[in-house]
CSV table of C-alpha atoms in Angstrom, one decimal:
chain,number,residue,atom,x,y,z
A,1,UNK,CA,-37.7,26.7,-5.1
A,2,UNK,CA,-34.7,28.2,-6.8
A,3,UNK,CA,-33.0,28.8,-3.4
A,4,UNK,CA,-33.6,25.2,-2.4
A,5,UNK,CA,-32.2,24.0,-5.8
A,6,UNK,CA,-29.1,26.2,-5.3
A,7,UNK,CA,-28.5,24.9,-1.8
A,8,UNK,CA,-29.0,21.3,-3.0
A,9,UNK,CA,-26.5,21.8,-5.8
A,10,UNK,CA,-23.9,23.3,-3.5
A,11,UNK,CA,-24.4,20.5,-1.0
A,12,UNK,CA,-24.1,17.9,-3.7
A,13,UNK,CA,-20.9,19.5,-4.9
A,14,UNK,CA,-19.3,19.2,-1.5
A,15,UNK,CA,-20.4,15.6,-1.1
A,16,UNK,CA,-19.1,14.6,-4.5
A,17,UNK,CA,-15.8,16.4,-3.9
A,18,UNK,CA,-15.2,14.2,-0.9
A,19,UNK,CA,-11.5,14.0,-0.1
A,20,UNK,CA,-10.6,15.8,-3.3
A,21,UNK,CA,-10.4,19.0,-1.2
A,22,UNK,CA,-7.4,17.7,0.9
A,23,UNK,CA,-4.3,19.5,0.0
A,24,UNK,CA,-1.3,17.5,-1.2
A,25,UNK,CA,0.9,18.4,1.8
A,26,UNK,CA,-1.8,17.0,4.1
A,27,UNK,CA,-1.8,13.6,2.5
A,28,UNK,CA,0.3,10.5,3.1
A,29,UNK,CA,1.3,8.7,-0.1
A,30,UNK,CA,2.3,5.1,0.6
A,31,UNK,CA,4.3,3.5,-2.3
A,32,UNK,CA,4.4,0.1,-0.5
A,33,UNK,CA,2.0,-1.7,1.8
A,34,UNK,CA,2.9,-4.6,4.1
A,35,UNK,CA,0.2,-7.1,5.2
A,36,UNK,CA,0.5,-9.5,8.1
A,37,UNK,CA,-1.8,-11.5,10.4
A,38,UNK,CA,-1.0,-12.5,13.9
A,39,UNK,CA,-3.4,-14.1,16.4
A,40,UNK,CA,-6.4,-13.3,14.2
A,41,UNK,CA,-5.5,-9.6,13.8
A,42,UNK,CA,-4.3,-8.0,10.6
A,43,UNK,CA,-1.3,-5.7,10.6
A,44,UNK,CA,-0.9,-3.2,7.8
A,45,UNK,CA,2.4,-1.3,7.5
A,46,UNK,CA,2.5,1.8,5.2
A,47,UNK,CA,5.8,2.5,3.4
A,48,UNK,CA,6.1,6.2,2.9
A,49,UNK,CA,8.8,7.7,0.7
A,50,UNK,CA,10.8,10.7,2.1
A,51,UNK,CA,9.5,13.1,-0.6
A,52,UNK,CA,11.5,16.2,0.6
A,53,UNK,CA,14.8,14.1,0.5
A,54,UNK,CA,14.1,12.4,-2.8
A,55,UNK,CA,13.1,15.7,-4.5
A,56,UNK,CA,16.0,17.7,-2.9
A,57,UNK,CA,13.7,19.9,-0.9
A,58,UNK,CA,14.9,18.6,2.5
A,59,UNK,CA,15.5,21.3,5.2
A,60,UNK,CA,18.4,20.8,7.7
A,61,UNK,CA,17.3,19.3,10.9
A,62,UNK,CA,13.8,18.7,9.7
A,63,UNK,CA,12.2,15.3,10.6
A,64,UNK,CA,9.7,14.4,8.0
A,65,UNK,CA,8.0,11.7,10.1
A,66,UNK,CA,8.1,9.2,7.2
A,67,UNK,CA,8.7,6.1,9.3
A,68,UNK,CA,6.5,3.3,8.1
A,69,UNK,CA,3.5,3.4,10.5
A,70,UNK,CA,2.0,0.0,11.4
A,71,UNK,CA,-1.7,-0.4,12.5
A,72,UNK,CA,-3.3,-3.6,13.8
A,73,UNK,CA,-7.0,-4.5,13.8
A,74,UNK,CA,-9.5,-7.3,13.5
A,75,UNK,CA,-10.8,-6.0,10.2
A,76,UNK,CA,-9.4,-3.7,7.5
A,77,UNK,CA,-12.1,-1.1,8.2
A,78,UNK,CA,-11.1,-1.1,11.8
A,79,UNK,CA,-7.5,-0.4,10.7
A,80,UNK,CA,-8.7,2.5,8.5
A,81,UNK,CA,-10.7,3.9,11.5
A,82,UNK,CA,-7.6,3.7,13.8
A,83,UNK,CA,-5.5,5.4,11.1
A,84,UNK,CA,-8.0,8.2,10.8
A,85,UNK,CA,-8.0,8.7,14.6
A,86,UNK,CA,-4.2,8.5,15.1
A,87,UNK,CA,-2.6,10.0,12.0
A,88,UNK,CA,-2.8,13.6,11.1
A,89,UNK,CA,-2.4,13.1,7.3
A,90,UNK,CA,-5.1,11.8,4.9
A,91,UNK,CA,-4.3,8.3,3.6
A,92,UNK,CA,-4.0,8.5,-0.2
A,93,UNK,CA,-3.5,5.0,-1.6
A,94,UNK,CA,-3.6,6.1,-5.2
A,95,UNK,CA,0.2,5.9,-5.6
A,96,UNK,CA,0.6,2.3,-4.2
A,97,UNK,CA,3.2,0.4,-6.2
A,98,UNK,CA,4.2,-2.6,-4.1
A,99,UNK,CA,2.3,-5.0,-1.8
A,100,UNK,CA,4.3,-7.3,0.5
A,101,UNK,CA,2.4,-10.2,2.2
A,102,UNK,CA,3.8,-12.1,5.2
A,103,UNK,CA,4.4,-15.8,4.4
A,104,UNK,CA,2.0,-16.9,7.1
A,105,UNK,CA,-0.8,-14.8,5.4
A,106,UNK,CA,0.0,-16.4,2.1
A,107,UNK,CA,-0.1,-19.9,3.6
A,108,UNK,CA,-3.5,-19.3,5.2
A,109,UNK,CA,-6.9,-18.5,3.7
A,110,UNK,CA,-6.8,-14.9,5.0
A,111,UNK,CA,-5.2,-13.6,1.8
A,112,UNK,CA,-8.7,-13.8,0.2
A,113,UNK,CA,-10.0,-11.3,2.8
A,114,UNK,CA,-7.1,-9.0,1.9
A,115,UNK,CA,-7.8,-9.3,-1.8
A,116,UNK,CA,-11.5,-8.5,-1.2
A,117,UNK,CA,-10.5,-5.4,0.8
A,118,UNK,CA,-8.0,-4.2,-1.9
A,119,UNK,CA,-10.5,-4.7,-4.7
A,120,UNK,CA,-13.0,-2.4,-3.0
A,121,UNK,CA,-10.4,0.4,-2.7
A,122,UNK,CA,-11.0,2.5,-5.8
A,123,UNK,CA,-7.6,4.2,-5.8
A,124,UNK,CA,-5.5,1.0,-5.7
A,125,UNK,CA,-4.7,0.0,-9.2
A,126,UNK,CA,-4.1,-3.5,-10.6
A,127,UNK,CA,-0.5,-2.8,-11.7
A,128,UNK,CA,0.7,-3.0,-8.1
A,129,UNK,CA,3.6,-5.6,-7.8
A,130,UNK,CA,3.0,-8.3,-5.2
A,131,UNK,CA,5.7,-10.0,-3.1
A,132,UNK,CA,5.9,-12.1,0.0
A,133,UNK,CA,8.3,-12.2,2.9
A,134,UNK,CA,9.0,-13.7,6.3
A,135,UNK,CA,9.4,-10.2,7.7
A,136,UNK,CA,7.3,-7.6,5.8
A,137,UNK,CA,7.3,-5.1,8.6
A,138,UNK,CA,11.1,-4.9,8.7
A,139,UNK,CA,11.3,-4.7,4.9
A,140,UNK,CA,8.7,-1.9,5.0
A,141,UNK,CA,10.9,0.1,7.4
A,142,UNK,CA,14.0,-0.5,5.2
A,143,UNK,CA,15.5,2.7,3.9
A,144,UNK,CA,18.8,3.0,2.2
A,145,UNK,CA,20.3,6.1,0.6
A,146,UNK,CA,17.0,7.9,0.9
A,147,UNK,CA,15.2,5.2,-1.1
A,148,UNK,CA,12.1,3.7,0.4
A,149,UNK,CA,11.1,0.0,0.0
A,150,UNK,CA,8.5,0.9,-2.7
A,151,UNK,CA,10.9,3.0,-4.7
A,152,UNK,CA,13.7,0.5,-4.5
A,153,UNK,CA,11.6,-2.6,-5.5
A,154,UNK,CA,9.9,-0.7,-8.3
A,155,UNK,CA,13.3,0.4,-9.6
A,156,UNK,CA,14.5,-3.2,-9.6
A,157,UNK,CA,11.6,-4.4,-11.6
A,158,UNK,CA,11.2,-1.5,-14.0
A,159,UNK,CA,14.7,-0.3,-14.7
A,160,UNK,CA,16.0,-3.4,-16.5
A,161,UNK,CA,17.5,-3.5,-19.9
A,162,UNK,CA,15.1,-4.8,-22.6
A,163,UNK,CA,16.7,-8.2,-22.8
A,164,UNK,CA,16.0,-8.9,-19.1
A,165,UNK,CA,12.6,-10.4,-18.3
A,166,UNK,CA,10.3,-8.6,-15.9
A,167,UNK,CA,9.3,-11.4,-13.6
A,168,UNK,CA,7.2,-9.4,-11.2
A,169,UNK,CA,3.7,-10.6,-10.3
A,170,UNK,CA,1.0,-7.9,-10.4
A,171,UNK,CA,-2.3,-7.6,-8.4
A,172,UNK,CA,-4.1,-8.1,-11.7
A,173,UNK,CA,-2.5,-11.5,-12.2
A,174,UNK,CA,-3.3,-12.4,-8.6
A,175,UNK,CA,-7.0,-11.4,-9.0
A,176,UNK,CA,-7.2,-13.4,-12.2
A,177,UNK,CA,-5.8,-16.6,-10.6
A,178,UNK,CA,-8.1,-16.1,-7.7
A,179,UNK,CA,-11.2,-15.8,-9.9
A,180,UNK,CA,-10.3,-18.7,-12.2
A,181,UNK,CA,-9.0,-21.2,-9.7
A,182,UNK,CA,-9.7,-19.8,-6.2
A,183,UNK,CA,-5.9,-20.2,-5.6
A,184,UNK,CA,-3.1,-17.8,-5.0
A,185,UNK,CA,-0.5,-17.3,-7.6
A,186,UNK,CA,3.1,-18.2,-6.8
A,187,UNK,CA,4.5,-14.9,-5.5
A,188,UNK,CA,8.2,-13.9,-5.5
A,189,UNK,CA,9.8,-13.7,-2.1
A,190,UNK,CA,11.9,-10.8,-0.7
A,191,UNK,CA,14.7,-11.7,1.6
A,192,UNK,CA,16.4,-9.2,3.9
A,193,UNK,CA,19.9,-10.2,4.8
A,194,UNK,CA,22.6,-8.0,6.4
A,195,UNK,CA,20.3,-5.0,5.8
A,196,UNK,CA,20.2,-5.7,2.1
A,197,UNK,CA,17.1,-6.6,0.1
């Protein structure tokens, strides 16, 4: 019985470890997530920072493959499954800072399904800033001076002098409004004009 107990303990250890065993270099860390719906299908775009460039560890001629991948599916679980089949890096949503919703998603009732999905993701915190845009996919692929969309927007909101008011809307505030009134909070809009946010 001791042998069985030892095998059971080791098995439980592997099950509980889950994705914890995935090395950092084999993970993708989106800082921003764009959400859209077209013809009944959701489209999620993952904004990935160029970590080697932003940390000064970039090698000459090396392509980091940090373009914002977009995946479409009828459900969010389907999108996750497609991601797992088509991307080589494990998706780690624990560093998400910015959520950008397409205006059409905000104007429909589908935002409730998105909130339900995000709420079930244990790694996504409630301090994520929420925005809306007419073109979230283009904004997610925006990159200037090595700064990704997530880094740039977070910098705008958090690097203000104390006298300036932080007027960002967080996921926590969106959840609260949804639970109290079953409505969506007024979300600030991002406009992309002449390649400037």
